[in-house]
PDB file of C-alpha atoms in Angstrom:
ATOM      1  CA  GLY I1038     112.475  46.585  93.831  1.00  0.00           C
ATOM      2  CA  ASN I1039     110.240  49.560  93.175  1.00  0.00           C
ATOM      3  CA  SER I1040     109.143  51.804  96.008  1.00  0.00           C
ATOM      4  CA  VAL I1041     107.218  55.029  96.544  1.00  0.00           C
ATOM      5  CA  THR I1042     107.664  57.390  99.480  1.00  0.00           C
ATOM      6  CA  GLN I1043     105.183  60.162 100.112  1.00  0.00           C
ATOM      7  CA  MET I1044     104.881  62.663 102.883  1.00  0.00           C
ATOM      8  CA  GLU I1045     102.945  61.608 105.907  1.00  0.00           C
ATOM      9  CA  GLY I1046      99.725  63.260 106.832  1.00  0.00           C
ATOM     10  CA  PRO I1047      97.362  64.369 107.820  1.00  0.00           C
ATOM     11  CA  VAL I1048      97.767  67.695 106.086  1.00  0.00           C
ATOM     12  CA  THR I1049      95.368  70.403 107.219  1.00  0.00           C
ATOM     13  CA  LEU I1050      94.983  73.549 105.136  1.00  0.00           C
ATOM     14  CA  SER I1051      92.651  76.487 105.016  1.00  0.00           C
ATOM     15  CA  GLU I1052      90.544  76.975 101.911  1.00  0.00           C
ATOM     16  CA  GLU I1053      92.460  78.721  99.080  1.00  0.00           C
ATOM     17  CA  ALA I1054      95.840  77.730 100.496  1.00  0.00           C
ATOM     18  CA  PHE I1055      98.612  76.284  98.316  1.00  0.00           C
ATOM     19  CA  LEU I1056      99.056  72.521  98.447  1.00  0.00           C
ATOM     20  CA  THR I1057     102.175  70.440  97.980  1.00  0.00           C
ATOM     21  CA  ILE I1058     102.312  66.714  98.698  1.00  0.00           C
ATOM     22  CA  ASN I1059     105.791  65.310  98.193  1.00  0.00           C
ATOM     23  CA  CYS I1060     106.402  62.001  96.448  1.00  0.00           C
ATOM     24  CA  THR I1061     109.711  60.345  95.580  1.00  0.00           C
ATOM     25  CA  TYR I1062     110.265  56.977  94.000  1.00  0.00           C
ATOM     26  CA  THR I1063     112.811  54.242  93.407  1.00  0.00           C
ATOM     27  CA  ALA I1064     112.494  52.201  90.229  1.00  0.00           C
ATOM     28  CA  THR I1065     114.499  50.667  87.427  1.00  0.00           C
ATOM     29  CA  GLY I1066     113.981  51.926  83.920  1.00  0.00           C
ATOM     30  CA  TYR I1067     111.327  54.483  83.109  1.00  0.00           C
ATOM     31  CA  PRO I1068     108.158  53.898  85.085  1.00  0.00           C
ATOM     32  CA  SER I1069     104.849  55.675  84.637  1.00  0.00           C
ATOM     33  CA  LEU I1070     103.855  57.846  87.604  1.00  0.00           C
ATOM     34  CA  PHE I1071     100.372  58.473  88.980  1.00  0.00           C
ATOM     35  CA  TRP I1072      98.403  60.322  91.588  1.00  0.00           C
ATOM     36  CA  TYR I1073      95.189  58.678  92.718  1.00  0.00           C
ATOM     37  CA  VAL I1074      92.586  60.237  94.999  1.00  0.00           C
ATOM     38  CA  GLN I1075      90.220  58.469  97.385  1.00  0.00           C
ATOM     39  CA  TYR I1076      87.195  60.379  98.644  1.00  0.00           C
ATOM     40  CA  PRO I1077      85.497  59.164 101.835  1.00  0.00           C
ATOM     41  CA  GLY I1078      83.607  55.917 101.358  1.00  0.00           C
ATOM     42  CA  GLU I1079      84.835  55.393  97.804  1.00  0.00           C
ATOM     43  CA  GLY I1080      87.503  53.522  95.877  1.00  0.00           C
ATOM     44  CA  LEU I1081      90.545  55.172  94.352  1.00  0.00           C
ATOM     45  CA  GLN I1082      90.282  57.130  91.136  1.00  0.00           C
ATOM     46  CA  LEU I1083      93.021  58.380  88.844  1.00  0.00           C
ATOM     47  CA  LEU I1084      93.751  62.066  89.362  1.00  0.00           C
ATOM     48  CA  LEU I1085      96.640  62.521  86.924  1.00  0.00           C
ATOM     49  CA  LYS I1086      99.571  60.683  85.421  1.00  0.00           C
ATOM     50  CA  ALA I1087     102.845  61.166  83.550  1.00  0.00           C
ATOM     51  CA  THR I1088     104.547  58.534  81.443  1.00  0.00           C
ATOM     52  CA  LYS I1089     107.983  60.002  80.727  1.00  0.00           C
ATOM     53  CA  ALA I1090     110.532  62.396  82.155  1.00  0.00           C
ATOM     54  CA  ASP I1091     109.549  66.091  82.211  1.00  0.00           C
ATOM     55  CA  ASP I1092     105.909  65.279  81.439  1.00  0.00           C
ATOM     56  CA  LYS I1093     103.420  67.285  83.457  1.00  0.00           C
ATOM     57  CA  GLY I1094     100.155  65.661  84.433  1.00  0.00           C
ATOM     58  CA  SER I1095      97.246  67.927  85.300  1.00  0.00           C
ATOM     59  CA  ASN I1096      93.595  67.620  86.230  1.00  0.00           C
ATOM     60  CA  LYS I1097      91.069  69.618  88.275  1.00  0.00           C
ATOM     61  CA  GLY I1098      93.681  72.263  89.076  1.00  0.00           C
ATOM     62  CA  PHE I1099      96.187  69.698  90.360  1.00  0.00           C
ATOM     63  CA  GLU I1100      99.594  69.324  88.698  1.00  0.00           C
ATOM     64  CA  ALA I1101     102.634  67.077  89.026  1.00  0.00           C
ATOM     65  CA  THR I1102     105.838  66.981  86.967  1.00  0.00           C
ATOM     66  CA  TYR I1103     107.853  63.798  86.363  1.00  0.00           C
ATOM     67  CA  ARG I1104     111.390  64.696  87.516  1.00  0.00           C
ATOM     68  CA  LYS I1105     113.780  61.887  86.706  1.00  0.00           C
ATOM     69  CA  GLU I1106     116.843  63.735  88.011  1.00  0.00           C
ATOM     70  CA  THR I1107     115.325  63.986  91.483  1.00  0.00           C
ATOM     71  CA  THR I1108     113.093  60.876  91.154  1.00  0.00           C
ATOM     72  CA  SER I1109     110.125  62.945  92.270  1.00  0.00           C
ATOM     73  CA  PHE I1110     106.498  63.529  91.328  1.00  0.00           C
ATOM     74  CA  HIS I1111     105.196  66.133  93.768  1.00  0.00           C
ATOM     75  CA  LEU I1112     101.499  67.026  93.688  1.00  0.00           C
ATOM     76  CA  GLU I1113     100.560  70.718  93.735  1.00  0.00           C
ATOM     77  CA  LYS I1114      97.443  72.833  93.648  1.00  0.00           C
ATOM     78  CA  GLY I1115      97.381  76.587  93.809  1.00  0.00           C
ATOM     79  CA  SER I1116      94.142  77.019  95.743  1.00  0.00           C
ATOM     80  CA  VAL I1117      92.506  74.116  97.550  1.00  0.00           C
ATOM     81  CA  GLN I1118      88.807  73.792  98.233  1.00  0.00           C
ATOM     82  CA  VAL I1119      86.903  71.971 100.949  1.00  0.00           C
ATOM     83  CA  SER I1120      85.848  69.451  98.293  1.00  0.00           C
ATOM     84  CA  ASP I1121      89.516  68.466  97.834  1.00  0.00           C
ATOM     85  CA  SER I1122      89.507  66.815 101.257  1.00  0.00           C
ATOM     86  CA  ALA I1123      90.485  63.224 100.535  1.00  0.00           C
ATOM     87  CA  VAL I1124      93.372  60.763 100.687  1.00  0.00           C
ATOM     88  CA  TYR I1125      95.978  61.109  97.936  1.00  0.00           C
ATOM     89  CA  PHE I1126      98.142  58.203  96.768  1.00  0.00           C
ATOM     90  CA  CYS I1127     101.300  58.476  94.684  1.00  0.00           C
ATOM     91  CA  ALA I1128     101.999  55.386  92.592  1.00  0.00           C
ATOM     92  CA  LEU I1129     104.253  54.019  89.898  1.00  0.00           C
ATOM     93  CA  SER I1130     103.887  51.346  87.263  1.00  0.00           C
ATOM     94  CA  GLY I1131     106.947  49.482  86.091  1.00  0.00           C
ATOM     95  CA  ALA I1132     108.201  49.941  82.567  1.00  0.00           C
ATOM     96  CA  GLY I1133     107.912  47.217  79.949  1.00  0.00           C
ATOM     97  CA  GLY I1134     105.169  44.969  78.712  1.00  0.00           C
ATOM     98  CA  GLY I1135     103.281  42.202  80.424  1.00  0.00           C
ATOM     99  CA  TYR I1136     102.004  42.597  83.935  1.00  0.00           C
ATOM    100  CA  GLN I1137     102.674  46.126  85.095  1.00  0.00           C
ATOM    101  CA  LYS I1138     102.563  45.913  88.836  1.00  0.00           C
ATOM    102  CA  VAL I1139     101.567  49.147  90.480  1.00  0.00           C
ATOM    103  CA  THR I1140     103.404  50.230  93.610  1.00  0.00           C
ATOM    104  CA  PHE I1141     101.438  52.613  95.828  1.00  0.00           C
ATOM    105  CA  GLY I1142     102.637  55.018  98.465  1.00  0.00           C
ATOM    106  CA  THR I1143     101.061  54.907 101.902  1.00  0.00           C
ATOM    107  CA  GLY I1144      98.629  57.751 101.216  1.00  0.00           C
ATOM    108  CA  THR I1145      98.405  61.329 102.505  1.00  0.00           C
ATOM    109  CA  LYS I1146      95.177  62.531 104.065  1.00  0.00           C
ATOM    110  CA  LEU I1147      94.272  66.114 103.212  1.00  0.00           C
ATOM    111  CA  GLN I1148      91.728  68.069 105.200  1.00  0.00           C
ATOM    112  CA  VAL I1149      90.689  71.499 103.959  1.00  0.00           C
ATOM    113  CA  ILE I1150      88.871  73.691 106.426  1.00  0.00           C
ATOM    114  CA  PRO I1151      86.656  76.652 105.465  1.00  0.00           C
TER     115      PRO I1151
ATOM    116  CA  GLU Y 718      84.110  56.731  83.238  1.00  0.00           C
ATOM    117  CA  ALA Y 719      85.191  53.461  84.828  1.00  0.00           C
ATOM    118  CA  ASP Y 720      82.620  50.710  85.116  1.00  0.00           C
ATOM    119  CA  ILE Y 721      83.687  48.401  87.873  1.00  0.00           C
ATOM    120  CA  TYR Y 722      81.283  47.199  90.511  1.00  0.00           C
ATOM    121  CA  GLN Y 723      81.602  45.574  93.885  1.00  0.00           C
ATOM    122  CA  THR Y 724      78.938  43.970  96.033  1.00  0.00           C
ATOM    123  CA  PRO Y 725      78.111  44.072  98.802  1.00  0.00           C
ATOM    124  CA  ARG Y 726      79.316  47.523  99.837  1.00  0.00           C
ATOM    125  CA  TYR Y 727      79.101  46.625 103.522  1.00  0.00           C
ATOM    126  CA  LEU Y 728      79.011  43.237 105.196  1.00  0.00           C
ATOM    127  CA  VAL Y 729      78.789  42.279 108.858  1.00  0.00           C
ATOM    128  CA  ILE Y 730      79.178  38.578 109.470  1.00  0.00           C
ATOM    129  CA  GLY Y 731      79.963  36.131 112.248  1.00  0.00           C
ATOM    130  CA  THR Y 732      83.159  34.161 112.690  1.00  0.00           C
ATOM    131  CA  GLY Y 733      83.350  30.945 110.699  1.00  0.00           C
ATOM    132  CA  LYS Y 734      80.995  31.970 107.927  1.00  0.00           C
ATOM    133  CA  LYS Y 735      81.888  31.575 104.267  1.00  0.00           C
ATOM    134  CA  ILE Y 736      81.679  34.772 102.255  1.00  0.00           C
ATOM    135  CA  THR Y 737      82.164  35.808  98.650  1.00  0.00           C
ATOM    136  CA  LEU Y 738      82.907  39.363  97.630  1.00  0.00           C
ATOM    137  CA  GLU Y 739      81.812  40.098  94.095  1.00  0.00           C
ATOM    138  CA  CYS Y 740      83.677  42.220  91.554  1.00  0.00           C
ATOM    139  CA  SER Y 741      82.642  42.830  87.954  1.00  0.00           C
ATOM    140  CA  GLN Y 742      83.893  45.141  85.231  1.00  0.00           C
ATOM    141  CA  THR Y 743      82.402  45.998  81.855  1.00  0.00           C
ATOM    142  CA  MET Y 744      85.537  47.434  80.248  1.00  0.00           C
ATOM    143  CA  GLY Y 745      86.869  44.150  78.879  1.00  0.00           C
ATOM    144  CA  HIS Y 746      90.099  44.481  80.844  1.00  0.00           C
ATOM    145  CA  ASP Y 747      92.310  41.415  81.027  1.00  0.00           C
ATOM    146  CA  LYS Y 748      94.004  42.306  84.312  1.00  0.00           C
ATOM    147  CA  MET Y 749      92.182  42.441  87.609  1.00  0.00           C
ATOM    148  CA  TYR Y 750      93.345  42.904  91.198  1.00  0.00           C
ATOM    149  CA  TRP Y 751      92.217  42.644  94.794  1.00  0.00           C
ATOM    150  CA  TYR Y 752      93.655  44.975  97.421  1.00  0.00           C
ATOM    151  CA  GLN Y 753      93.172  45.003 101.163  1.00  0.00           C
ATOM    152  CA  GLN Y 754      93.153  48.472 102.651  1.00  0.00           C
ATOM    153  CA  ASP Y 755      93.872  48.792 106.356  1.00  0.00           C
ATOM    154  CA  PRO Y 756      92.568  51.598 108.587  1.00  0.00           C
ATOM    155  CA  GLY Y 757      95.877  53.410 108.116  1.00  0.00           C
ATOM    156  CA  MET Y 758      94.921  53.672 104.417  1.00  0.00           C
ATOM    157  CA  GLU Y 759      97.819  51.634 103.029  1.00  0.00           C
ATOM    158  CA  LEU Y 760      96.933  49.334 100.133  1.00  0.00           C
ATOM    159  CA  HIS Y 761      98.137  45.734 100.040  1.00  0.00           C
ATOM    160  CA  LEU Y 762      97.859  43.637  96.871  1.00  0.00           C
ATOM    161  CA  ILE Y 763      96.457  40.216  97.823  1.00  0.00           C
ATOM    162  CA  HIS Y 764      95.521  38.682  94.437  1.00  0.00           C
ATOM    163  CA  TYR Y 765      95.770  39.450  90.749  1.00  0.00           C
ATOM    164  CA  SER Y 766      94.840  37.899  87.437  1.00  0.00           C
ATOM    165  CA  TYR Y 767      96.282  38.259  83.934  1.00  0.00           C
ATOM    166  CA  GLY Y 768      93.120  36.907  82.325  1.00  0.00           C
ATOM    167  CA  VAL Y 769      90.685  34.006  82.290  1.00  0.00           C
ATOM    168  CA  ASN Y 770      91.943  30.982  84.280  1.00  0.00           C
ATOM    169  CA  SER Y 771      94.934  32.968  85.553  1.00  0.00           C
ATOM    170  CA  THR Y 772      95.268  33.875  89.244  1.00  0.00           C
ATOM    171  CA  GLU Y 773      98.304  34.790  91.310  1.00  0.00           C
ATOM    172  CA  LYS Y 774      98.929  35.677  94.933  1.00  0.00           C
ATOM    173  CA  GLY Y 775      99.966  39.221  95.657  1.00  0.00           C
ATOM    174  CA  ASP Y 776     102.435  40.791  98.033  1.00  0.00           C
ATOM    175  CA  LEU Y 777     100.410  40.276 101.197  1.00  0.00           C
ATOM    176  CA  SER Y 778      99.598  36.749 102.254  1.00  0.00           C
ATOM    177  CA  SER Y 779      95.859  36.214 102.476  1.00  0.00           C
ATOM    178  CA  GLU Y 780      93.651  33.286 103.454  1.00  0.00           C
ATOM    179  CA  SER Y 781      91.215  34.282 100.725  1.00  0.00           C
ATOM    180  CA  THR Y 782      90.987  32.663  97.305  1.00  0.00           C
ATOM    181  CA  VAL Y 783      89.949  34.027  93.924  1.00  0.00           C
ATOM    182  CA  SER Y 784      88.736  32.667  90.601  1.00  0.00           C
ATOM    183  CA  ARG Y 785      88.600  34.043  87.067  1.00  0.00           C
ATOM    184  CA  ILE Y 786      86.237  32.021  84.927  1.00  0.00           C
ATOM    185  CA  ARG Y 787      84.984  34.994  82.921  1.00  0.00           C
ATOM    186  CA  THR Y 788      86.874  38.102  81.863  1.00  0.00           C
ATOM    187  CA  GLU Y 789      84.443  40.442  83.575  1.00  0.00           C
ATOM    188  CA  HIS Y 790      84.133  38.630  86.903  1.00  0.00           C
ATOM    189  CA  PHE Y 791      86.747  38.226  89.687  1.00  0.00           C
ATOM    190  CA  PRO Y 792      85.169  37.086  92.965  1.00  0.00           C
ATOM    191  CA  LEU Y 793      87.064  36.726  96.233  1.00  0.00           C
ATOM    192  CA  THR Y 794      86.092  34.026  98.727  1.00  0.00           C
ATOM    193  CA  LEU Y 795      86.831  33.531 102.415  1.00  0.00           C
ATOM    194  CA  GLU Y 796      85.991  29.961 103.452  1.00  0.00           C
ATOM    195  CA  SER Y 797      85.887  30.754 107.154  1.00  0.00           C
ATOM    196  CA  ALA Y 798      85.808  34.400 108.150  1.00  0.00           C
ATOM    197  CA  ARG Y 799      87.714  35.571 111.235  1.00  0.00           C
ATOM    198  CA  PRO Y 800      87.885  38.945 113.015  1.00  0.00           C
ATOM    199  CA  SER Y 801      91.400  39.418 111.561  1.00  0.00           C
ATOM    200  CA  HIS Y 802      89.761  39.575 108.109  1.00  0.00           C
ATOM    201  CA  THR Y 803      87.967  42.782 109.053  1.00  0.00           C
ATOM    202  CA  SER Y 804      89.085  45.363 106.500  1.00  0.00           C
ATOM    203  CA  GLN Y 805      88.147  47.172 103.328  1.00  0.00           C
ATOM    204  CA  TYR Y 806      88.589  45.198 100.106  1.00  0.00           C
ATOM    205  CA  LEU Y 807      89.114  47.047  96.832  1.00  0.00           C
ATOM    206  CA  CYS Y 808      88.853  45.488  93.390  1.00  0.00           C
ATOM    207  CA  ALA Y 809      90.557  47.038  90.368  1.00  0.00           C
ATOM    208  CA  SER Y 810      91.178  46.349  86.693  1.00  0.00           C
ATOM    209  CA  SER Y 811      93.554  47.616  84.032  1.00  0.00           C
ATOM    210  CA  ASP Y 812      94.561  47.154  80.428  1.00  0.00           C
ATOM    211  CA  ASP Y 813      97.894  47.686  78.720  1.00  0.00           C
ATOM    212  CA  THR Y 814      96.876  50.745  76.748  1.00  0.00           C
ATOM    213  CA  LYS Y 815      96.746  53.251  79.602  1.00  0.00           C
ATOM    214  CA  ALA Y 816     100.302  52.854  80.907  1.00  0.00           C
ATOM    215  CA  GLY Y 817      99.246  50.830  83.900  1.00  0.00           C
ATOM    216  CA  THR Y 818      96.263  52.951  84.929  1.00  0.00           C
ATOM    217  CA  GLN Y 819      94.059  51.020  87.331  1.00  0.00           C
ATOM    218  CA  TYR Y 820      90.313  51.512  87.682  1.00  0.00           C
ATOM    219  CA  PHE Y 821      88.891  50.839  91.118  1.00  0.00           C
ATOM    220  CA  GLY Y 822      85.533  49.718  92.368  1.00  0.00           C
ATOM    221  CA  PRO Y 823      83.904  51.437  95.373  1.00  0.00           C
ATOM    222  CA  GLY Y 824      85.105  48.776  97.802  1.00  0.00           C
ATOM    223  CA  THR Y 825      83.528  46.331 100.251  1.00  0.00           C
ATOM    224  CA  ARG Y 826      83.841  47.109 103.924  1.00  0.00           C
ATOM    225  CA  LEU Y 827      83.880  43.816 105.844  1.00  0.00           C
ATOM    226  CA  LEU Y 828      83.353  43.446 109.584  1.00  0.00           C
ATOM    227  CA  VAL Y 829      83.738  39.984 111.100  1.00  0.00           C
ATOM    228  CA  LEU Y 830      82.389  39.645 114.620  1.00  0.00           C
TER     229      LEU Y 830
END
């Protein structure tokens, strides 16, 4: 079955530091890949996505590239801010029509300190 | 902007009470989901629905039940709440045009005493 493995947290960074959160996946076919973010006291919201190999998703300064050869979708940001403190979830959605079950990673908590 | 709503946001209730967590979306999505999120943050799918009159159990066994009588409404019911049901419950919806993108409500944080 499908699975997503992401680096364990918490990750603590100083403001303006470079961020990488690793995510690798196991899936059949060509899944879509996502990063969701959950701010304190809220539900998850889509941060970025990529639907095919070599696609780069980007939003709010965050980027991730769909690497089929390494089955990875690592999240990066060049300069984090305190407001980026949140929990980040890597996820995949199976290829094909019908019900597209989403498989989530376990989440990585990021804390950015001033 | 996603339009998916959950009420109540917080609920403290005694053991044995019946509760219903409400979830509504205004996007016309056919697919809806309920997740249970434990304190360690991991999400567990407990119910999903393809559309009206369709409900399925998810990956994590749950004593809750759901119904889908209208497209926009997907309530979750616990007939007899227990302390082990204490958790955060997240509702989500999706359509087929966004490659599986799910839109989440703000969640209901349930505490059973």
